[in-house]
Tab-separated table of C-alpha atoms in Angstrom:
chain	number	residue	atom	x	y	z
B	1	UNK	CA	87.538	67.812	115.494
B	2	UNK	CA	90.795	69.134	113.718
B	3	UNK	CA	91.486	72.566	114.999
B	4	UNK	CA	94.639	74.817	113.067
B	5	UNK	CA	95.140	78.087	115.133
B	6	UNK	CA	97.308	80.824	113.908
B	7	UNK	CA	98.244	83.962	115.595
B	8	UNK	CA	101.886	86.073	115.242
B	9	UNK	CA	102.550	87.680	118.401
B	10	UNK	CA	102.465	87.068	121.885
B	11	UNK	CA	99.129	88.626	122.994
B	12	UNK	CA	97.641	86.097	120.287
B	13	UNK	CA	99.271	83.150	121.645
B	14	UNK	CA	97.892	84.171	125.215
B	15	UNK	CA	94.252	84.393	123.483
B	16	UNK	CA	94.945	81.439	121.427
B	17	UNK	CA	95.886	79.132	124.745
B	18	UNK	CA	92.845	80.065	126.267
B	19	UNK	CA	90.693	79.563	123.341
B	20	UNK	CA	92.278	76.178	122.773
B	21	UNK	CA	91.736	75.042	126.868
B	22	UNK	CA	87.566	76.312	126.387
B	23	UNK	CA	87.560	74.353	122.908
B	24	UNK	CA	89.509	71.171	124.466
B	25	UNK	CA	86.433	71.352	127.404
B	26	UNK	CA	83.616	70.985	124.750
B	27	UNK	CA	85.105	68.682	122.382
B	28	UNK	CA	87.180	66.135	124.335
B	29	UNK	CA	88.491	64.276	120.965
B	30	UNK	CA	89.879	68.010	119.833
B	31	UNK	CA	93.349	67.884	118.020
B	32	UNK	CA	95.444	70.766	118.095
B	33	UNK	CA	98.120	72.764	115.573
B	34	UNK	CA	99.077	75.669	115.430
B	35	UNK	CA	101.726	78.582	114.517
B	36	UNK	CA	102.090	80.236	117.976
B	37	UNK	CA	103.862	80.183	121.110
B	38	UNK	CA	104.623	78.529	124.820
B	39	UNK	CA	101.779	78.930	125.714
B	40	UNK	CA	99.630	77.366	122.995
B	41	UNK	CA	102.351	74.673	123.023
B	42	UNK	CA	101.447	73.961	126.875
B	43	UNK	CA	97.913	73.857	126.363
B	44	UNK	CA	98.441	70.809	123.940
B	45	UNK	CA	98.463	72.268	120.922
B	46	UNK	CA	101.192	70.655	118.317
B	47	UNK	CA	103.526	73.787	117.039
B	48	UNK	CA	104.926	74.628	113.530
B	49	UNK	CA	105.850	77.907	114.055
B	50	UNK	CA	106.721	79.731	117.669
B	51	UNK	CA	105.958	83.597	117.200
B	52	UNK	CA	109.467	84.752	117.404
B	53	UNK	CA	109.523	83.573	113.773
B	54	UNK	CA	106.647	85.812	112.779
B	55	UNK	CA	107.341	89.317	114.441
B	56	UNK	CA	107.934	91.850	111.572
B	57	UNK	CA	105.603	94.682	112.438
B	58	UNK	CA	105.356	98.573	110.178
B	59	UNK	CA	105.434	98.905	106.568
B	60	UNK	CA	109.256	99.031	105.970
B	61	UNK	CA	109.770	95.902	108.505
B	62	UNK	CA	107.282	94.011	105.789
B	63	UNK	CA	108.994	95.025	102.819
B	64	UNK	CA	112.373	94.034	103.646
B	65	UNK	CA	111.661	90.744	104.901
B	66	UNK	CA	109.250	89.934	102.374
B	67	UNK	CA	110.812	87.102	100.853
B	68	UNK	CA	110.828	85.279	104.503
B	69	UNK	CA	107.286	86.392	105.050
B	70	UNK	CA	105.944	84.903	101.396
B	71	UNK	CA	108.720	81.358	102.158
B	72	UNK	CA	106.250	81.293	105.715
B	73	UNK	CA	102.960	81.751	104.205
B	74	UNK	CA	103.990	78.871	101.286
B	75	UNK	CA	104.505	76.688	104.108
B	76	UNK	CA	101.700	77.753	106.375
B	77	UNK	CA	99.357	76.948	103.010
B	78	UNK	CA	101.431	73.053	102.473
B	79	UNK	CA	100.546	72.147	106.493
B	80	UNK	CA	97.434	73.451	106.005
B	81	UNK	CA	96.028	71.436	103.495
B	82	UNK	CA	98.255	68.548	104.443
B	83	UNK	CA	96.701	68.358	107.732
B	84	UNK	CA	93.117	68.883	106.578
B	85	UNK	CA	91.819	70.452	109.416
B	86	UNK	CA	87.840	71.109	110.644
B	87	UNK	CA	88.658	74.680	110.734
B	88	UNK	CA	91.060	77.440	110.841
B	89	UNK	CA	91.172	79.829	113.399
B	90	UNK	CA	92.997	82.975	112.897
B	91	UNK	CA	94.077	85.507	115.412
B	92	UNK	CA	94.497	88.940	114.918
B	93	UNK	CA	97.954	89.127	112.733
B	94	UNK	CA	95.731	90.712	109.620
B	95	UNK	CA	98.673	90.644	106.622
B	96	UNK	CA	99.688	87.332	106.750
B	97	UNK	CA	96.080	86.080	108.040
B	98	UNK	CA	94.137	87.209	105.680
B	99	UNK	CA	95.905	85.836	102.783
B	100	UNK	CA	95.972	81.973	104.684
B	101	UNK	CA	91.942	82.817	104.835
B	102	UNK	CA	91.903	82.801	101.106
B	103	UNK	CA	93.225	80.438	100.300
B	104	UNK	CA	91.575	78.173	102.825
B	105	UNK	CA	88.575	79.197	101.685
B	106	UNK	CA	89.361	78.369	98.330
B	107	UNK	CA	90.037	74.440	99.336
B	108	UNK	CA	87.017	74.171	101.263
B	109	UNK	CA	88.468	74.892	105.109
B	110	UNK	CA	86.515	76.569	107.288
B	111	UNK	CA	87.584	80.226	108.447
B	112	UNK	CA	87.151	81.835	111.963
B	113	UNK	CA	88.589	84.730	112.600
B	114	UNK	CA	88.492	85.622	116.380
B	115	UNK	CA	90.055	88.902	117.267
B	116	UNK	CA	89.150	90.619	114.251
B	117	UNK	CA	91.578	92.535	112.336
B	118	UNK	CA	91.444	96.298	113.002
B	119	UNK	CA	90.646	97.368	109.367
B	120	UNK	CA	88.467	99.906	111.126
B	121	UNK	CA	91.935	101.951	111.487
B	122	UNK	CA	93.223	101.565	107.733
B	123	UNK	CA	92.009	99.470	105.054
B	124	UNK	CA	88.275	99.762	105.681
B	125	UNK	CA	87.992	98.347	102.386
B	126	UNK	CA	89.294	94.944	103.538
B	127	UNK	CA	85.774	94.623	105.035
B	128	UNK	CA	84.668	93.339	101.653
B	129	UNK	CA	87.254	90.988	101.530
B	130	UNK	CA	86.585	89.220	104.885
B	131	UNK	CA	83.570	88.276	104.108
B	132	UNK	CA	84.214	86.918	101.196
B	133	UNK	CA	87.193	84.718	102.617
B	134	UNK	CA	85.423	84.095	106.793
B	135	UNK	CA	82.808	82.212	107.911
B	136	UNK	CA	82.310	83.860	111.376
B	137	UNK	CA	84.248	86.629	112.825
B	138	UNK	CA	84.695	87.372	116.496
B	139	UNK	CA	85.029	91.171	117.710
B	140	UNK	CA	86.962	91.994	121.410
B	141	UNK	CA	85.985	95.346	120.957
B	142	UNK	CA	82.913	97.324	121.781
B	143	UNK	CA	82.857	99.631	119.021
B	144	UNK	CA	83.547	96.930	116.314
B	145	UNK	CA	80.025	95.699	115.255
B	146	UNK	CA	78.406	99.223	114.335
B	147	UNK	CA	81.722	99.340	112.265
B	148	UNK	CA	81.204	96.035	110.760
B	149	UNK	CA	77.072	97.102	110.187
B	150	UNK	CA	78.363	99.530	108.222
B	151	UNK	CA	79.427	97.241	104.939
B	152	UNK	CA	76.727	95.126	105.708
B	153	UNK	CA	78.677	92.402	108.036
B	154	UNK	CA	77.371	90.125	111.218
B	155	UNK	CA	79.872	89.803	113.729
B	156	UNK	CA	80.152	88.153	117.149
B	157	UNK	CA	80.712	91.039	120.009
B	158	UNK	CA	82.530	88.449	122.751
B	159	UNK	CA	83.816	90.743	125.018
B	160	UNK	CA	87.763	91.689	125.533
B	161	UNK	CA	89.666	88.131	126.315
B	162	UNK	CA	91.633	89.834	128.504
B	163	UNK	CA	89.239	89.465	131.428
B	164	UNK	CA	89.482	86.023	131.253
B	165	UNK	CA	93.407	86.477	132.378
B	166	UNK	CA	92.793	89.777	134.607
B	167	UNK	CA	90.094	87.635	136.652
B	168	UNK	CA	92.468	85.341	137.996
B	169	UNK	CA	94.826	88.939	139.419
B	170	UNK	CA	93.931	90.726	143.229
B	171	UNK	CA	94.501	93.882	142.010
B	172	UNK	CA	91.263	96.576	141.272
B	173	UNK	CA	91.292	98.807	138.855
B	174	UNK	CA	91.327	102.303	140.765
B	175	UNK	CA	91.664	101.119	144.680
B	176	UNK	CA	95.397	102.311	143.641
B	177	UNK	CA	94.725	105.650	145.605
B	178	UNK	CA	98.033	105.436	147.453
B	179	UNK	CA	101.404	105.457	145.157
B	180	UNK	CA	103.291	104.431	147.739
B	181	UNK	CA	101.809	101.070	148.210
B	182	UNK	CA	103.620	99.634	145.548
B	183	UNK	CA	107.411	100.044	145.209
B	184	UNK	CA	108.515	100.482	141.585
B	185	UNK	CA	107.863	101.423	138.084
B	186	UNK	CA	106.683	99.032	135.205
B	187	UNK	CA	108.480	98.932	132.391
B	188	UNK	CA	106.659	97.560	128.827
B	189	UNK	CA	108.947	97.802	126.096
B	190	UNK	CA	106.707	95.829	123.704
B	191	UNK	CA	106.517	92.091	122.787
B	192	UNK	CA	108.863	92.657	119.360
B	193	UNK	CA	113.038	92.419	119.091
B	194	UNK	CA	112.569	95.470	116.896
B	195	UNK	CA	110.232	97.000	119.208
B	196	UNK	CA	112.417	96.648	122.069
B	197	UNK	CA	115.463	97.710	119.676
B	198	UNK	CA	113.607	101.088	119.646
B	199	UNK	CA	111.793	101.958	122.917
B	200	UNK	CA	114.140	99.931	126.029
B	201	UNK	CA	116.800	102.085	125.672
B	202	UNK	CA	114.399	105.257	125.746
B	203	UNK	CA	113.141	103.849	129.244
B	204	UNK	CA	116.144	103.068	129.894
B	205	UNK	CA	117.331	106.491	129.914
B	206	UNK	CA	113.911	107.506	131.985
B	207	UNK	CA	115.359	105.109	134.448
B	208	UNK	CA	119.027	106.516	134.851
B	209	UNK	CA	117.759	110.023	134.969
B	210	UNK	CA	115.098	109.173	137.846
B	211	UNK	CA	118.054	106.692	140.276
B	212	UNK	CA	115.543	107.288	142.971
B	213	UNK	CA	112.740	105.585	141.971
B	214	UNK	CA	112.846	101.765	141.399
B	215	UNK	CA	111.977	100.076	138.083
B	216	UNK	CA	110.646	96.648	137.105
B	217	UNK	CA	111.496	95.515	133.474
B	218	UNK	CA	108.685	92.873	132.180
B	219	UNK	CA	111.203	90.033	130.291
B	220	UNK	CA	108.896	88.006	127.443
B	221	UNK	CA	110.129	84.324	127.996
B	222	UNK	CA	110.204	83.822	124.173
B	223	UNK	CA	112.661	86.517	123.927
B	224	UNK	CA	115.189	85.056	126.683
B	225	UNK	CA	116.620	86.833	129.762
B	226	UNK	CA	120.148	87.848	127.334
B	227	UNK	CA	117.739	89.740	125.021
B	228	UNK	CA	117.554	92.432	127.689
B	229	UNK	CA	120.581	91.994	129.741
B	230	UNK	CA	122.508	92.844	125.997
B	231	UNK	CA	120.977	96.846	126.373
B	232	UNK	CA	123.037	97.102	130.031
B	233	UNK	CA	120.734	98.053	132.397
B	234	UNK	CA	121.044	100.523	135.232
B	235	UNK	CA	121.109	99.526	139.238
B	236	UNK	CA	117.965	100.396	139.488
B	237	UNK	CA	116.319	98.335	136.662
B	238	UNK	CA	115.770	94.645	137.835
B	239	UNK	CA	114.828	92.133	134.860
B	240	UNK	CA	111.944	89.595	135.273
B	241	UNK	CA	110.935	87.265	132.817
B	242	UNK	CA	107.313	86.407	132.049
B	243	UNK	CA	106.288	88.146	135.550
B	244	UNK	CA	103.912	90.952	133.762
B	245	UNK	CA	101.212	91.063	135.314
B	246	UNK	CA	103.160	90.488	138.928
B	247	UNK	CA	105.033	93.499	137.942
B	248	UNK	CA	102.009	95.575	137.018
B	249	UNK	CA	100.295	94.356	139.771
B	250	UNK	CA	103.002	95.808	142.334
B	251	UNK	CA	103.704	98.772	140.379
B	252	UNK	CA	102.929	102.575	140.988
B	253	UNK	CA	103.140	103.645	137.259
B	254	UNK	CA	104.051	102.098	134.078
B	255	UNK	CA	105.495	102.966	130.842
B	256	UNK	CA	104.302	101.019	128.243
B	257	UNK	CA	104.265	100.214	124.556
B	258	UNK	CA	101.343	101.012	122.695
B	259	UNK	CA	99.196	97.652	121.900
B	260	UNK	CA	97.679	94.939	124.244
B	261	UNK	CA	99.775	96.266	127.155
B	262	UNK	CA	98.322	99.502	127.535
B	263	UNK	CA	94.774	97.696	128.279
B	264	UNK	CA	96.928	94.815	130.671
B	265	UNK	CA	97.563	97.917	132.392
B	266	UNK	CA	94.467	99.507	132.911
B	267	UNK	CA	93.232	96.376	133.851
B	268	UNK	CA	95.648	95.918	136.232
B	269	UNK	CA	94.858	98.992	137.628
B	270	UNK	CA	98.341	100.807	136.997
B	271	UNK	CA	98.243	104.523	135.420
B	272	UNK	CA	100.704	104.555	132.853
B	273	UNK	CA	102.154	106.550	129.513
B	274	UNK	CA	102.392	105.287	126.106
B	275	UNK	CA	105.431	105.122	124.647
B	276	UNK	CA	106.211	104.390	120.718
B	277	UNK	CA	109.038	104.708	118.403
B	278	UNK	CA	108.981	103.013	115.074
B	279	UNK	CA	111.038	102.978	112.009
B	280	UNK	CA	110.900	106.639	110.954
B	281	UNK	CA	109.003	105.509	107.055
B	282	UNK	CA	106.342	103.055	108.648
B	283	UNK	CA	105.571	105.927	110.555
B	284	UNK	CA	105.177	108.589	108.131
B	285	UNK	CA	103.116	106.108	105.844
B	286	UNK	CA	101.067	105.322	108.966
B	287	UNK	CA	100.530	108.995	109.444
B	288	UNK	CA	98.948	108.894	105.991
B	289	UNK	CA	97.441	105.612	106.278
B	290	UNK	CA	95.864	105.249	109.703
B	291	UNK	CA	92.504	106.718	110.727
B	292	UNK	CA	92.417	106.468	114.412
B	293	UNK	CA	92.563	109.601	117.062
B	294	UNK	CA	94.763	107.367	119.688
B	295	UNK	CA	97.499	104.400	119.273
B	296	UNK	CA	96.218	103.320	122.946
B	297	UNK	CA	93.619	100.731	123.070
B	298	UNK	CA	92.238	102.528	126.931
B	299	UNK	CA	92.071	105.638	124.939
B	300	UNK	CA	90.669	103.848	121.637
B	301	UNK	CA	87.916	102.114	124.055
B	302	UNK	CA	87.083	105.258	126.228
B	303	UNK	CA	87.478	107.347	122.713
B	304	UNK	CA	88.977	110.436	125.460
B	305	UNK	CA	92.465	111.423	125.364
B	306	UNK	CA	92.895	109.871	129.230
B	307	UNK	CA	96.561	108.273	128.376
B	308	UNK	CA	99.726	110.758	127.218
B	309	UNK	CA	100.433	108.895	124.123
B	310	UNK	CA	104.278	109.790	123.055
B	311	UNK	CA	104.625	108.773	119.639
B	312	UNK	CA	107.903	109.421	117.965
B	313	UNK	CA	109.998	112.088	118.173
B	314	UNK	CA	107.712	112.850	121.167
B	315	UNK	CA	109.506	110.116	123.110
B	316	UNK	CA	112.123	111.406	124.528
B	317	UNK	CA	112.970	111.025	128.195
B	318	UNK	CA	112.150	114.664	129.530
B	319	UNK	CA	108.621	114.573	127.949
B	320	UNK	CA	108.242	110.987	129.348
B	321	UNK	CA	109.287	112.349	133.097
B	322	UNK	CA	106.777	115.424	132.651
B	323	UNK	CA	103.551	113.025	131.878
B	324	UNK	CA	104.947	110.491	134.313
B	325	UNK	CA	105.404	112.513	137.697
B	326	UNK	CA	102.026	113.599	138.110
B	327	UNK	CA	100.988	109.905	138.224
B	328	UNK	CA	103.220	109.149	141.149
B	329	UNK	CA	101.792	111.350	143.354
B	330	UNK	CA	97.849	111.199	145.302
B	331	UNK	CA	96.770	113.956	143.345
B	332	UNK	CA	93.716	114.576	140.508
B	333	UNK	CA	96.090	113.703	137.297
B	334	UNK	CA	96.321	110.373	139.325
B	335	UNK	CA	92.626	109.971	140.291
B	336	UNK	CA	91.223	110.775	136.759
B	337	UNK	CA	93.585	107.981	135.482
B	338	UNK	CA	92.239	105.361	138.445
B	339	UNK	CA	88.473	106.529	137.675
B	340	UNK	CA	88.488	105.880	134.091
B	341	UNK	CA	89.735	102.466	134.523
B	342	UNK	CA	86.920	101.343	136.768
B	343	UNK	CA	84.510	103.110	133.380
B	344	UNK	CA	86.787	101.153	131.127
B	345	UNK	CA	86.051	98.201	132.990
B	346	UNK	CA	82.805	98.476	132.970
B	347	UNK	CA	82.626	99.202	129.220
B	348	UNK	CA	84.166	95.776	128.426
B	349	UNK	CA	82.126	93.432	130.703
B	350	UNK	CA	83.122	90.296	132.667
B	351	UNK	CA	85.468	87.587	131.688
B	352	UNK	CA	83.991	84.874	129.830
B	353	UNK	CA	85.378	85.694	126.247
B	354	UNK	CA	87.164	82.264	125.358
B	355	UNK	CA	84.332	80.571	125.994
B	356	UNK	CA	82.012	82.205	123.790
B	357	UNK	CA	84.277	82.287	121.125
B	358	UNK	CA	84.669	78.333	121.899
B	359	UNK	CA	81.141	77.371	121.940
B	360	UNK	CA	80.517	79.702	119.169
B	361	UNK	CA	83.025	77.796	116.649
B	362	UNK	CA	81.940	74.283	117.942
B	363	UNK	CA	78.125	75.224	117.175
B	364	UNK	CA	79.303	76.461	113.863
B	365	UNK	CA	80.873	73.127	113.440
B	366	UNK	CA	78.487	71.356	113.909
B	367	UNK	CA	75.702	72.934	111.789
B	368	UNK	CA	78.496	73.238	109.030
B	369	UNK	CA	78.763	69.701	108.994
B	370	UNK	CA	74.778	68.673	109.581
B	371	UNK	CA	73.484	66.170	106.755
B	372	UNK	CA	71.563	69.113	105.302
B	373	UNK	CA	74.378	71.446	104.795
């Protein structure tokens, strides 16, 4: 089988290699191609796009750059039907995905959508228009199929993919009860040049106005070592590239960018703030827009405000230090933060997540292309 996988940022290309290793294990003939990154590219798969190409995230990012974004989808459609593939498999990435579903859909490709798009924040309408456009959609959150029930759509609930990763980490999620086992603090500034642009220096500052305390910056490999070195960082900031979840793993705190990170995280077992700065009108028409009580995914998932979430003019480094101090220390702030993430835990099951998604799309292959259908 023909497999085309799509996804725009680097948490998708994570889910997207390990989808494509469980799919390469059931169908041993499987050819890959896909619009992602490294590490989609080392699992075999045959790239036309890396991510750093694709990153333009908030309303006003969008707009400007909307000539490049419209040039990428025109291509993404020519490959697409050049290459004729079983099925397309899109991850997450919702305004450029959804308009590739279309129009597969329209020359007779099959659409999966794994990692479904979180419409259940803004957009709810766009419910109608997946299923018009997918042929089976796969949910990583628990809350997502009552949602989906709701307008009338069957989803698959596969559990969060991250488990598949965090099962192969030592670290317990709340066996943290002693800060001073682990030597520094992580530092997430997000996965984005224009997320980084925004929220490094803010940590930065953090960093310079705690010189006691040690800090661990978490480097994305696609962005390059130079990236970071460019914002000058303080003695006691050390740079490592593509060592997250090492760095998490060894840390006493984190700050971190809202998105996939906060949940890497919890995971992880690290208590952390949220920290998020974006351009000033994708906020406001977010504000508008956006019908969620949290930006955190832990929070999202637990639906409690357990996480400080500084959003905005909210990040600034003294409100950062107040919500980050009472994590460093054995104390209740730091135990409620350790207990919920053995609840979140529980919540989102065991690993296993790629593989359902896998067997799910090769089954759906399969009966797609049965003599009766």
């Amino acid at each position: 089988m023909r497999y085309y996988l799509l996804a725009g940022e680097a948490s998708g290309d994570m889910h997207g290699a390990n989808l494509i290793k469980a799919l390469a294990a059931r169908d041993p003939e499987a050819e890959f191609r896909a619009w992602g990154g490294d590490r989609m590219e080392a699992e075999g798969a045959v790239l036309v796009r890396h991510i750093r190409e694709l990153a333009f995230m908030g309303f006003w990012e969008v707009l400007v750059n909307l000539r490049a974004i419209m040039s990428l989808l025109k291509q993404a459609r020519s490959d697409l039907q050049r290459w004729q593939p079983d099925v397309l498999i899109l991850i997450d990435y919702p305004g450029f995905n959804l308009r590739l579903a279309a129009f597969a859909k329209s020359v007779g490709i099959r659409v999966v959508w794994y990692i479904s798009p979180q419409v259940w924040a803004w957009k709810a309408g766009r419910v109608n228009e997946l299923k018009r456009v997918v042929d089976e959609l796969y949910a990583i959150l628990p809350f997502e199929p009552e949602f989906y029930a709701r307008y009338g759509m069957k989803i698959h609930y596969v559990g969060h993919p991250l488990l598949d990763e965090i099962a192969l980490r030592p670290a317990v999620p709340g066996s943290r009860t002693n800060a001073h086992e682990e030597d520094h603090i992580a530092l997430l500034p997000g996965s984005r040049a224009q997320e980084i642009r925004r929220i490094l220096p803010i940590m930065l500052d953090v960093a310079r106005a705690l010189p006691r305390e040690n800090f661990a910056l978490a480097g994305l490999k696609h962005l390059g070592a130079e990236h970071y070195e460019s914002y000058v960082l303080p003695p006691n900031v050390r740079l490592h590239i593509d060592k997250t979840y090492d760095i998490l793993n060894s840390s006493k705190a984190a700050l971190v960018t809202s998105g996939t990170a906060t949940l890497e995280s919890a995971l992880l077992g690290a208590p952390q703030v949220v920290v998020y700065r974006g351009n000033r009108l994708s906020y406001l028409l977010a504000r508008k827009l956006v019908k969620i009580k949290y930006i955190s995914l832990v929070n999202l998932i637990l639906d409690q405000a357990l996480l400080v979430e500084l959003i905005q003019d909210q990040a600034k480094p003294q409100n950062i230090i107040k919500a980050l101090e009472p994590l460093l220390l054995e104390g209740p702030r730091r135990r409620e933060v350790l207990d919920a993430y053995v609840r979140l835990r529980e919540v989102l099951g065991g690993p296993g997540a790629s593989d359902r998604v896998a067997r799910g799309i090769v089954q759906g292959l399969q009966t797609s292309q049965s003599p009766q259908n």
